[in-house]
Short mmCIF file of C-alpha atoms (C1' of nucleotides) in Angstrom, two decimals:
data_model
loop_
_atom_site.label_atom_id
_atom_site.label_comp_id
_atom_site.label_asym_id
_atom_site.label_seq_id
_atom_site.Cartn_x
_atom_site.Cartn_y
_atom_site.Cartn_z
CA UNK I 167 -17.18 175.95 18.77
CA UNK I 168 -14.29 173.89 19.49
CA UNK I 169 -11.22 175.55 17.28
CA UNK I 170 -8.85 173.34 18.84
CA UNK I 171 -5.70 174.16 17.13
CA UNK I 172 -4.64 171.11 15.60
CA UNK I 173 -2.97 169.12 17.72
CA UNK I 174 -1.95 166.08 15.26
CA UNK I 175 1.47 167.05 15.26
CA UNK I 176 4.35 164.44 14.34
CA UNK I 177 4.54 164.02 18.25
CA UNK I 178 4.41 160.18 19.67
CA UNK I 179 1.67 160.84 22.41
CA UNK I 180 -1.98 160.07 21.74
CA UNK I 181 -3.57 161.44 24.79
CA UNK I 182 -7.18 161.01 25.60
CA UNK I 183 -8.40 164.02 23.19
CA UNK I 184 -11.62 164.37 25.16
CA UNK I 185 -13.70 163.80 28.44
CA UNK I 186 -16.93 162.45 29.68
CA UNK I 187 -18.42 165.30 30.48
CA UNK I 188 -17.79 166.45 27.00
CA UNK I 189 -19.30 163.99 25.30
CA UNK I 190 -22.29 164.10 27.64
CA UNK I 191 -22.19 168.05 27.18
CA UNK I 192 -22.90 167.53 23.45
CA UNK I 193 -25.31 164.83 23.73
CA UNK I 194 -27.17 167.56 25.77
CA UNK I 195 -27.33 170.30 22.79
CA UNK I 196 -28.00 167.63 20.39
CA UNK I 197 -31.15 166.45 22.72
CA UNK I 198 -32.20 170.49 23.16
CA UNK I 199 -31.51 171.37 19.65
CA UNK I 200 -32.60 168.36 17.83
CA UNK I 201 -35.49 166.56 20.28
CA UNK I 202 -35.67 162.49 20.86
CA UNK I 203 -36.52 161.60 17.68
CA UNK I 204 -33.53 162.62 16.16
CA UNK I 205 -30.95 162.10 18.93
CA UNK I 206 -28.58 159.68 18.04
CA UNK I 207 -24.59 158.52 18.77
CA UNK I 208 -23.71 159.70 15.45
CA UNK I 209 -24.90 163.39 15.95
CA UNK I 210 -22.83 163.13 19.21
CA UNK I 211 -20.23 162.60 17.48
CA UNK I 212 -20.65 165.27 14.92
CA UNK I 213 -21.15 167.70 17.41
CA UNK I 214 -17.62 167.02 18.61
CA UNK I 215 -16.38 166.40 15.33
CA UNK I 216 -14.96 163.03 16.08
CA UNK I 217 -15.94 159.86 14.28
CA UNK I 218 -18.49 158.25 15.78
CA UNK I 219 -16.69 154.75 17.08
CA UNK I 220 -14.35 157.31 19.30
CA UNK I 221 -17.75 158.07 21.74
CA UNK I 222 -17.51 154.00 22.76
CA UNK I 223 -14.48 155.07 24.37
CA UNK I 224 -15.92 157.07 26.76
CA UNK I 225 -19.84 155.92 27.24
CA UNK I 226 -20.79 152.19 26.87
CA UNK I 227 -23.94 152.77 24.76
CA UNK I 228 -26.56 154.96 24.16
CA UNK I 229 -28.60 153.99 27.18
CA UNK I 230 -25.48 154.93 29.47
CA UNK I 231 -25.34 158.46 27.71
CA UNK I 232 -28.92 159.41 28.70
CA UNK I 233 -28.59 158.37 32.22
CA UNK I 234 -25.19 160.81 32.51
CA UNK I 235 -27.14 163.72 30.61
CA UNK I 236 -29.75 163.24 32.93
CA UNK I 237 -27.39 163.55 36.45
CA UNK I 238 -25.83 166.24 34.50
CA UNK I 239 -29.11 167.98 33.46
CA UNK I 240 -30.24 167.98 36.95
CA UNK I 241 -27.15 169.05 38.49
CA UNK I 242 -27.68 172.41 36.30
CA UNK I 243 -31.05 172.85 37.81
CA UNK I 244 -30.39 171.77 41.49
CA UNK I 245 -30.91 174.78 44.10
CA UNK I 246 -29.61 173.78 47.61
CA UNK I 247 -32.79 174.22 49.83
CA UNK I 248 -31.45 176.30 53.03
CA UNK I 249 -31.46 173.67 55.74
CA UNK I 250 -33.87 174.55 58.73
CA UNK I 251 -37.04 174.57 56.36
CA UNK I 252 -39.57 172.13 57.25
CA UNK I 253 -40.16 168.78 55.47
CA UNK I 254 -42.74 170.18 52.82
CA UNK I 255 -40.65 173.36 52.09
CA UNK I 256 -37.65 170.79 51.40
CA UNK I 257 -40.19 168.38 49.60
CA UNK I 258 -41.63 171.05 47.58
CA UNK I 259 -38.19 172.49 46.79
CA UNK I 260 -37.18 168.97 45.52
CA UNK I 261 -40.39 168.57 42.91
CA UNK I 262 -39.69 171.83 41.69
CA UNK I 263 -36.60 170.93 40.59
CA UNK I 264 -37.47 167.80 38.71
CA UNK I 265 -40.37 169.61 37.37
CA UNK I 266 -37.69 172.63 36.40
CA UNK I 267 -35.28 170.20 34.52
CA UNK I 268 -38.14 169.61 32.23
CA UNK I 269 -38.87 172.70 31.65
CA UNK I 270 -35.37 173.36 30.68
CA UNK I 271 -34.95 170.49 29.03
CA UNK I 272 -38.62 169.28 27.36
CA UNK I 273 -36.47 167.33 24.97
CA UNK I 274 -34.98 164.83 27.55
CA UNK I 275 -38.01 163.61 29.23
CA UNK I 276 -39.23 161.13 26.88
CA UNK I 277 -35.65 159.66 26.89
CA UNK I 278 -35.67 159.49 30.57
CA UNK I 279 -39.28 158.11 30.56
CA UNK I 280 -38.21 155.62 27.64
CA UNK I 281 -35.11 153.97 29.55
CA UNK I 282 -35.62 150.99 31.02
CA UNK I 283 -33.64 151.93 34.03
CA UNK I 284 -34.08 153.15 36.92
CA UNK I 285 -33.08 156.47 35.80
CA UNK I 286 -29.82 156.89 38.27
CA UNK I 287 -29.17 160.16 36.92
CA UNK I 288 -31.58 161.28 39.24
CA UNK I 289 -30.77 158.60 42.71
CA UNK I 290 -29.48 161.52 44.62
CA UNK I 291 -32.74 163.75 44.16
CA UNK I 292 -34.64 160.31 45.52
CA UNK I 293 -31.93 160.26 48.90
CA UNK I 294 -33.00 163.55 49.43
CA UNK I 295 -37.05 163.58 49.31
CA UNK I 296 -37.14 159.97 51.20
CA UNK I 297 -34.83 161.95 53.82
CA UNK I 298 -37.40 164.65 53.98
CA UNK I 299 -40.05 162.54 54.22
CA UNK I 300 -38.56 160.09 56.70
CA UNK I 301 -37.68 162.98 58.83
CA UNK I 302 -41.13 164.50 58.73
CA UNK I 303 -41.97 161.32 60.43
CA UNK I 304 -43.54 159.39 57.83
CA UNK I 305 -43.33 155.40 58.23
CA UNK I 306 -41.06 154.14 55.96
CA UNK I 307 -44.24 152.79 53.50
CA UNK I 308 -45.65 155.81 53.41
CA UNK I 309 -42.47 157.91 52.95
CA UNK I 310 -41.89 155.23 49.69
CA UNK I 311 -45.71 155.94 48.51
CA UNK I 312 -44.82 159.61 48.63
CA UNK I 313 -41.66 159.29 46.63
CA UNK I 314 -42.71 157.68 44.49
CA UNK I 315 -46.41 159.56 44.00
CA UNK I 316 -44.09 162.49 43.88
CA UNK I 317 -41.47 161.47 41.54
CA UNK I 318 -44.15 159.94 38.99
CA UNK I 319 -46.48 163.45 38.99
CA UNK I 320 -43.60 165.81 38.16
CA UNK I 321 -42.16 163.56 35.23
CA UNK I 322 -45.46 162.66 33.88
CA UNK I 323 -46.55 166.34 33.84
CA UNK I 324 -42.99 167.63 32.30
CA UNK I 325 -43.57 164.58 29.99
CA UNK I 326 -47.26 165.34 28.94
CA UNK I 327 -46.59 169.30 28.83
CA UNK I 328 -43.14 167.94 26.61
CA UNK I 329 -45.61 166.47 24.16
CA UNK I 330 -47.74 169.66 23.90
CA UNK I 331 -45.79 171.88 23.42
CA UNK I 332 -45.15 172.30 19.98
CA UNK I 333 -48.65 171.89 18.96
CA UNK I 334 -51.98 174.03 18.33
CA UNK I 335 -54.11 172.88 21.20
CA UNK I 336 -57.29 174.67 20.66
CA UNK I 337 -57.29 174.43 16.72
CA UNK I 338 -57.19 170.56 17.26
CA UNK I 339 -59.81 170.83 19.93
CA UNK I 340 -62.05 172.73 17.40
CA UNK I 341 -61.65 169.50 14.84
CA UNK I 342 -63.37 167.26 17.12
CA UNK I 343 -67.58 167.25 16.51
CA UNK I 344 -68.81 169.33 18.90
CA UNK I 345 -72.05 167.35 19.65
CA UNK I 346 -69.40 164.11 20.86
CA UNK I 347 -67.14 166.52 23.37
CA UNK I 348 -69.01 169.23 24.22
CA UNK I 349 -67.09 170.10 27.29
CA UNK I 350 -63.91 169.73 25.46
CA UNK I 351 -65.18 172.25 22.69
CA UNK I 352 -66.41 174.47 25.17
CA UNK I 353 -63.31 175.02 26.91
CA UNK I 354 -61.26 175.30 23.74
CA UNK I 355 -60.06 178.26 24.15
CA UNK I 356 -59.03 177.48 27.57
CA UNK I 357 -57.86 174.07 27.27
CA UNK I 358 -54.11 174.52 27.75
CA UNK I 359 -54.15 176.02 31.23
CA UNK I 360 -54.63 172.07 31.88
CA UNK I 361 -50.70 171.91 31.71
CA UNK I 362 -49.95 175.12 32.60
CA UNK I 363 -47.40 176.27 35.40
CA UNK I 364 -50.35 177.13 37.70
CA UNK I 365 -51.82 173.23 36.75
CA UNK I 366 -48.61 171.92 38.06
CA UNK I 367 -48.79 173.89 41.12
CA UNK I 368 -51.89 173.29 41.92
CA UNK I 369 -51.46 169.52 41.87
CA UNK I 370 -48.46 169.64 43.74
CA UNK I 371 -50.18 171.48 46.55
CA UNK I 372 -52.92 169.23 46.58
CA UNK I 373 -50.17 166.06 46.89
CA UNK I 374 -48.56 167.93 49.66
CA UNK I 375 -51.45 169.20 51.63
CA UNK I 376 -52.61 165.58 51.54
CA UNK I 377 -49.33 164.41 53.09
CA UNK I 378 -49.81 167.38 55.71
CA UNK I 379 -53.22 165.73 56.46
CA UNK I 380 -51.65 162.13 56.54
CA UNK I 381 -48.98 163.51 58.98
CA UNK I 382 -51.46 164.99 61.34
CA UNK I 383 -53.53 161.61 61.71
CA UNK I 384 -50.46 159.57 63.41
CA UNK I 385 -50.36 158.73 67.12
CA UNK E 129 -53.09 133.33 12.75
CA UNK E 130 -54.79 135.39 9.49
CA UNK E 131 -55.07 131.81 7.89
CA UNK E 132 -57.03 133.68 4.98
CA UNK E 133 -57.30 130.72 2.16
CA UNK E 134 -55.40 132.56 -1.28
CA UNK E 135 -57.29 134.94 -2.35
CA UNK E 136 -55.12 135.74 -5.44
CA UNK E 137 -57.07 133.74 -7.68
CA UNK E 138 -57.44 134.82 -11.70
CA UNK E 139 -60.11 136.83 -10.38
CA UNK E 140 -60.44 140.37 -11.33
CA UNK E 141 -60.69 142.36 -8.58
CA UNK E 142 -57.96 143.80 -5.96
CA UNK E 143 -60.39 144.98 -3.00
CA UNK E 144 -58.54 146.13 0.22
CA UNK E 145 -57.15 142.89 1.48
CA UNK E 146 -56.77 144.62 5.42
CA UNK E 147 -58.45 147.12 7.10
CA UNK E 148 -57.34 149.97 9.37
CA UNK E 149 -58.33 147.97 12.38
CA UNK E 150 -56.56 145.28 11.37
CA UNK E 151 -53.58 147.24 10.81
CA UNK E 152 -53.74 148.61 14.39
CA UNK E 153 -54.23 145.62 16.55
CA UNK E 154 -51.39 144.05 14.77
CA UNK E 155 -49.44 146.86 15.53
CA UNK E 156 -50.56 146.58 19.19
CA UNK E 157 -48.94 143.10 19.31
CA UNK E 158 -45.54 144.69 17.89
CA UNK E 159 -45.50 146.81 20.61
CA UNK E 160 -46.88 144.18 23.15
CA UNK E 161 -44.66 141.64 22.81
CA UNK E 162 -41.44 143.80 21.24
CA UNK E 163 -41.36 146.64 23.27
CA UNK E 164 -40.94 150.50 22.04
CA UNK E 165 -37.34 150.17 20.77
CA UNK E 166 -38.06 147.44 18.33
CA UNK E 167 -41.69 148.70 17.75
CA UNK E 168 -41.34 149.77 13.77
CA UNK E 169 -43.67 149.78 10.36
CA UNK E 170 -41.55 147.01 9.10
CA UNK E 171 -42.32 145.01 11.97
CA UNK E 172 -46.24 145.51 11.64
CA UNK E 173 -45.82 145.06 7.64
CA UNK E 174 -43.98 141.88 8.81
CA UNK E 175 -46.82 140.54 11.54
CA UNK E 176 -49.72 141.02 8.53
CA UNK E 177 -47.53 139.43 6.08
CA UNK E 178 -47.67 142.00 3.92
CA UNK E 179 -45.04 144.98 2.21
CA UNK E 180 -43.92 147.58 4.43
CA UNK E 181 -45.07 150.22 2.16
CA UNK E 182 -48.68 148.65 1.82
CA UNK E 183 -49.18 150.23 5.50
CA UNK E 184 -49.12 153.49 3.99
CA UNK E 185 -52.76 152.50 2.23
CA UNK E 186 -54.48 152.21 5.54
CA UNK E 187 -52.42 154.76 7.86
CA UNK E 188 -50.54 158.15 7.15
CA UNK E 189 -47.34 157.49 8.99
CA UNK E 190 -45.64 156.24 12.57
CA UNK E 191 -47.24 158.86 14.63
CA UNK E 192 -50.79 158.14 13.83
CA UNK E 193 -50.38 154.13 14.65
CA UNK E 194 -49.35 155.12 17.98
CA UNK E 195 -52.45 157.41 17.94
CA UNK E 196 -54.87 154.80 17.21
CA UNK E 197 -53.67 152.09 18.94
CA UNK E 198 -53.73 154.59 22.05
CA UNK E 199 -57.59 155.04 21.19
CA UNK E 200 -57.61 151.04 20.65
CA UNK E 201 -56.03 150.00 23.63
CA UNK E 202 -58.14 152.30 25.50
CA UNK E 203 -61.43 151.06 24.35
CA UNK E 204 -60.48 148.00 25.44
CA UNK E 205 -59.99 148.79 28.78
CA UNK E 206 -62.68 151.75 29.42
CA UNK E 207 -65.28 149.88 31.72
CA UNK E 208 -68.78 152.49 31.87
CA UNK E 209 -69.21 153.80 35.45
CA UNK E 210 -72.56 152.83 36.18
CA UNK E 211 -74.65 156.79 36.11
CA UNK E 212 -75.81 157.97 38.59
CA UNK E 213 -72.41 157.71 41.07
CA UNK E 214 -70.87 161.01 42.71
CA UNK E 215 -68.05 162.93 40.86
CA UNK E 216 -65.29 161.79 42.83
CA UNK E 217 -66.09 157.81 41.91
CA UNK E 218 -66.55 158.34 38.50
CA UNK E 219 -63.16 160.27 38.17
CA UNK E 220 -61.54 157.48 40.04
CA UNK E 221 -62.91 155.30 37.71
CA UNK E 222 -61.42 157.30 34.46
CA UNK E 223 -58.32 157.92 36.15
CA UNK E 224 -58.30 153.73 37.08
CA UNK E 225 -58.81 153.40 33.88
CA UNK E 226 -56.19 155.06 32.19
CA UNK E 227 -53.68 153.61 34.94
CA UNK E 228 -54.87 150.01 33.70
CA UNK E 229 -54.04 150.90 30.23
CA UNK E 230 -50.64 151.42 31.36
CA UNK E 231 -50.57 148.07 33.19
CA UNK E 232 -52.09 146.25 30.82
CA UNK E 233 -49.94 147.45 27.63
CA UNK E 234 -46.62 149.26 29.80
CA UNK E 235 -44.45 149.32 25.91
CA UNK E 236 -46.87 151.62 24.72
CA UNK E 237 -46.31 154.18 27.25
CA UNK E 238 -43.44 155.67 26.14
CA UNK E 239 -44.64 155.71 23.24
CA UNK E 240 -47.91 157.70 23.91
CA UNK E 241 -45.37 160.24 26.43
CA UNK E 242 -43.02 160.51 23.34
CA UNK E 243 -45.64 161.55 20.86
CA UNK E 244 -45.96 165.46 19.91
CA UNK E 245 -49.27 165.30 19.76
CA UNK E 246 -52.37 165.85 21.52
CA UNK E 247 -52.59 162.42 22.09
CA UNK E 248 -56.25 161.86 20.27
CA UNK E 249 -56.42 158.64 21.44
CA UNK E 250 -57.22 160.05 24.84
CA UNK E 251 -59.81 163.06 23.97
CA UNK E 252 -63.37 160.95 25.23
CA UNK E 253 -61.55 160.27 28.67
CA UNK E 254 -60.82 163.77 28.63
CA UNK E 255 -64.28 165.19 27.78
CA UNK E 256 -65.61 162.85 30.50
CA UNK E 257 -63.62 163.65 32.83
CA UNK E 258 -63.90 167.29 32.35
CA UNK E 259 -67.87 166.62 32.41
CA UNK E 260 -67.44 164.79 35.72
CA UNK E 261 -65.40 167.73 37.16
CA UNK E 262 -67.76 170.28 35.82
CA UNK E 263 -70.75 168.35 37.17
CA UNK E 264 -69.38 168.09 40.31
CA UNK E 265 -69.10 172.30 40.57
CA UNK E 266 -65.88 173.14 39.85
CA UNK E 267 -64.88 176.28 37.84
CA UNK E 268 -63.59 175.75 34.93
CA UNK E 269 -60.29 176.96 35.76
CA UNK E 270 -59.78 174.67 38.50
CA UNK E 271 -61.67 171.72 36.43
CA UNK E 272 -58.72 172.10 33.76
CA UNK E 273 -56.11 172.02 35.93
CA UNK E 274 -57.16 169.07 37.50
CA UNK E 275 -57.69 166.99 34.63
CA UNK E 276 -54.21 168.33 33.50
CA UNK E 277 -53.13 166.71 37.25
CA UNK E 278 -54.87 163.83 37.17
CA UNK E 279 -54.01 163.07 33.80
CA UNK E 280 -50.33 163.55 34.21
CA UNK E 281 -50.00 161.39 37.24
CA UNK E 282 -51.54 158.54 36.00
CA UNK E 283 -49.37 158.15 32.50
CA UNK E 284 -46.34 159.56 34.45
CA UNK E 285 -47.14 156.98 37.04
CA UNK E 286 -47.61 154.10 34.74
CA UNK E 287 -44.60 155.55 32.57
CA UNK E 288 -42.21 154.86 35.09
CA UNK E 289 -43.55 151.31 36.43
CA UNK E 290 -42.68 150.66 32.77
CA UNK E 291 -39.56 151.86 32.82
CA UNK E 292 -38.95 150.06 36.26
CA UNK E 293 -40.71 147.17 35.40
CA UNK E 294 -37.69 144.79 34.17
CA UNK E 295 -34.88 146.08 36.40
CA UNK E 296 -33.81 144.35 39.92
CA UNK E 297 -34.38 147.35 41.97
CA UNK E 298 -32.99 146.10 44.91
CA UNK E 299 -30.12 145.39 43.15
CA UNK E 300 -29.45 149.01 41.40
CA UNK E 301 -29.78 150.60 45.24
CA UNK E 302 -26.95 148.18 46.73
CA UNK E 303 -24.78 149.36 44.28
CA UNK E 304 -24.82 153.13 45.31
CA UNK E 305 -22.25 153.71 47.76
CA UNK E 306 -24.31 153.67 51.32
CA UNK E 307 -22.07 156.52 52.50
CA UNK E 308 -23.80 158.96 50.22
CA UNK E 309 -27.24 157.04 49.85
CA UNK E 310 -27.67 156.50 53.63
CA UNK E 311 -32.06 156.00 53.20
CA UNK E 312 -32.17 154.49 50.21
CA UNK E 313 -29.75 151.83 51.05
CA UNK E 314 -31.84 151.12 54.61
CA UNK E 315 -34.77 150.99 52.23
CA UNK E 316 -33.31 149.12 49.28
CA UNK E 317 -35.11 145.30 50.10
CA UNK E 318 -38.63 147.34 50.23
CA UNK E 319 -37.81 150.37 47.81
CA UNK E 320 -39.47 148.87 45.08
CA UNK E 321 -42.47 149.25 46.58
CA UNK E 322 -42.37 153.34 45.99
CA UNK E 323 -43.91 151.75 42.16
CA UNK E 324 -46.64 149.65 43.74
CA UNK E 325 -50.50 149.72 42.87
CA UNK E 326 -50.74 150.73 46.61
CA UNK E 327 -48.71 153.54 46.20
CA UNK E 328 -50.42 154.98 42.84
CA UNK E 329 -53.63 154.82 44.91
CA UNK E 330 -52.77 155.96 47.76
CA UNK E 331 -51.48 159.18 45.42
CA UNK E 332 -54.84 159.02 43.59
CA UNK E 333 -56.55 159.36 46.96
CA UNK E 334 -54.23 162.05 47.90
CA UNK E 335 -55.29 164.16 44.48
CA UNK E 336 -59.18 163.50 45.25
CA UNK E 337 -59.59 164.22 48.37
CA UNK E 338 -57.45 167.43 48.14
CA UNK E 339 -60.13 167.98 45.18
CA UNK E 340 -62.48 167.21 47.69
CA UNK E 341 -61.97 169.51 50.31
CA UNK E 342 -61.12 172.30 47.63
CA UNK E 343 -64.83 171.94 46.29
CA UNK E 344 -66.20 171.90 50.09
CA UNK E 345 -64.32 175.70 50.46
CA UNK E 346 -66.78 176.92 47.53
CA UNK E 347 -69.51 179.70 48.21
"C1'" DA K 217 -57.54 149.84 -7.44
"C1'" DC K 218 -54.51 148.03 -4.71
"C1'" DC K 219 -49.91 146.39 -3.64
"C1'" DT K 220 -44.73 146.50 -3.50
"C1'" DG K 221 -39.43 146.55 -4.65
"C1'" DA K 222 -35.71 149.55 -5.02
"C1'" DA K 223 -33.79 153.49 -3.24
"C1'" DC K 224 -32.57 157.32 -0.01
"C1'" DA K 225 -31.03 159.02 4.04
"C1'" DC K 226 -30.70 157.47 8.23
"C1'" DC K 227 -29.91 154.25 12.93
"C1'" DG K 228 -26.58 151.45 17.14
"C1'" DT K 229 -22.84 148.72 17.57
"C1'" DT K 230 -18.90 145.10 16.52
"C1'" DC K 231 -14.55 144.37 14.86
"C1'" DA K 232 -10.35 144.75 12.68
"C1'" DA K 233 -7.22 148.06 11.23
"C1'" DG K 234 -4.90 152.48 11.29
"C1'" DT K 235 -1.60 156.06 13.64
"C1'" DA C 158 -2.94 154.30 23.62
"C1'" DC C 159 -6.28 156.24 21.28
"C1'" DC C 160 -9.08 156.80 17.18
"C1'" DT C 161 -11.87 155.28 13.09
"C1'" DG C 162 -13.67 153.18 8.43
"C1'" DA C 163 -16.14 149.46 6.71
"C1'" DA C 164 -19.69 146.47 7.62
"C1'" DC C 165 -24.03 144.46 9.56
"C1'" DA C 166 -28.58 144.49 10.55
"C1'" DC C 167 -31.70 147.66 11.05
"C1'" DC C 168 -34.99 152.35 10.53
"C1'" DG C 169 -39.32 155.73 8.02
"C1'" DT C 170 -40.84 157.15 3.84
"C1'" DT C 171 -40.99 158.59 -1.41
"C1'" DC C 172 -41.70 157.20 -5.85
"C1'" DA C 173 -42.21 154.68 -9.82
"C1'" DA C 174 -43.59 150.35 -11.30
"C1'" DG C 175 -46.09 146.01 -11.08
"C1'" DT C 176 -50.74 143.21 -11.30
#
DNA sequence: ACCTGAACACCGTTCAAGT
DNA sequence: ACCTGAACACCGTTCAAGT
């Protein structure tokens, strides 16, 4: 990639060499190419062929790094929603989006799950769906309920379909015994529609309808 | 606590000093009281006083401790739903379940979200759920995706309580420049609320009663 | 039979030194 | 000013050796 025509000439100036966005750029393809497990500072650094003290001059620690890939992941991914739709086109159009970063990016969700933060990367998707929701004319408890409701489904599901998707579902439904899950076995075949696309839709029209239904009931 | 008198007398005979349960409740105190990051074989070797690489008698590798604590922490949990109650309280009941798992041990969590696996610890809630959804007349199409739903929500839910759990939310929020986060920042004193048992129930009751009114469309 | 130390190929991060 | 090697305290797991 970077062929960078050697710049360590006998000139005086060390110049920053490198940016933020770079480094989180890289820590990206290393989390696509290379999954959680093996994600680590040092393959950052590889990746940009720098050693890899140089990436503490531009990201704190690790936990820092996988709060910027995340703002940057999602930034990818964001579609502007036309303004004029109604609150649950807007709401819907929001959940998509989470639910399409991690579908782009499968590998990132268990980092974003695993912080113990509260994941800014994604603050401004948040300002947006408790705008929606406020201005639907939610109370403010509810509105919180949603987001949050909201926010948990689509990460849980990109973080559970994450988890499965490398795997033989029905070959290790078959291992069970039969006589202990027999719906389970039955369905084998079957069994992963239960994280399909169509799964996740379905469950986020059934959140939303129930809002609708919520909305409806107020004085 | 294992106060277990010497047993390495001039005796004879090495018989398994541990078993695999053994091995996996200690590992659920790793995780309890360490948290995923430190959460390691070395650790649990450590907790049993025993050699790291005497684990490997009683357990294949990392990945299947998480699975059987999973399966251990669950059965700890899983309170029977007396027969004989409708489908929609005894999927409640699994689904309450599985959220109190996530309560009850939040560090293991991310770990069960960052497995690639089919998470086997979790297969009988998932055949009884499936049973309950089945029962109740659902096709199995639209049984599958709901478990996939329900499922999701509830570890995604409990995933990111964890995650939130030892952060001042408040806090993070008032840092955001209010310009740009105008709701959030009106909401920061009750924002952590959007995490609160009241709002994964009232998202629970959302999902059911959208499931609900679904089955009540049926010919 | 069961247990384990040394070893291998890794981690994140601090700190003092290099240019 | 910017970059980095050595070092520290860790990882999971293999393999050959101990009792």
């Amino acid at each position: 990639m970077s062929t960078q025509t050697s710049p360590n000439t006998s000139r005086p100036g060390p110049r920053p060499r490198h940016t933020r966005e770079q480094v989180l750029a890289a820590a990206l393809v290393v989390i696509d190419r290379d999954g959680p497990e093996l994600f680590s500072m040092r393959r950052i650094a590889d990746e940009l062929g720098m050693g890899a003290m140089t990436l503490y001059g531009y990201v704190r620690n690790k936990e820092e790094v996988v709060e910027g890939v995340t703002a940057l992941a999602f930034a990818e991914v964001h579609r502007k929603t036309p303004m004029g739709s109604g609150w649950e086109e807007r709401l819907r159009s929001e959940v998509e989006d989470l639910h399409a970063l991690c579908q782009r990016h499968p590998n990132l969700v268990a980092l974003v799950l695993g912080q113990t933060s509260a994941s800014p990367g994604l603050f401004r998707l948040r300002e947006r769906m408790l705008g929606a929701l406020l201005g639907a004319g939610f109370d403010e408890t509810t509105a919180l309920f949603a987001l949050g409701v909201l926010t948990s489904y689509a990460l849980g599901f990109g973080g559970t379909q994450a988890g499965h998707a490398t795997i033989d579902l029905p070959e290790r439904i078959r291992e069970l015994p039969a006589g202990d899950f027999p719906n389970l076995s039955d369905a084998a075949d079957r069994y992963a529609m239960h994280l399909s696309e169509q799964a996740f839709e379905y469950g986020l029209e059934l959140l939303l309808s129930g809002l609708r239904a919520d909305l409806r009931s107020y004085g």
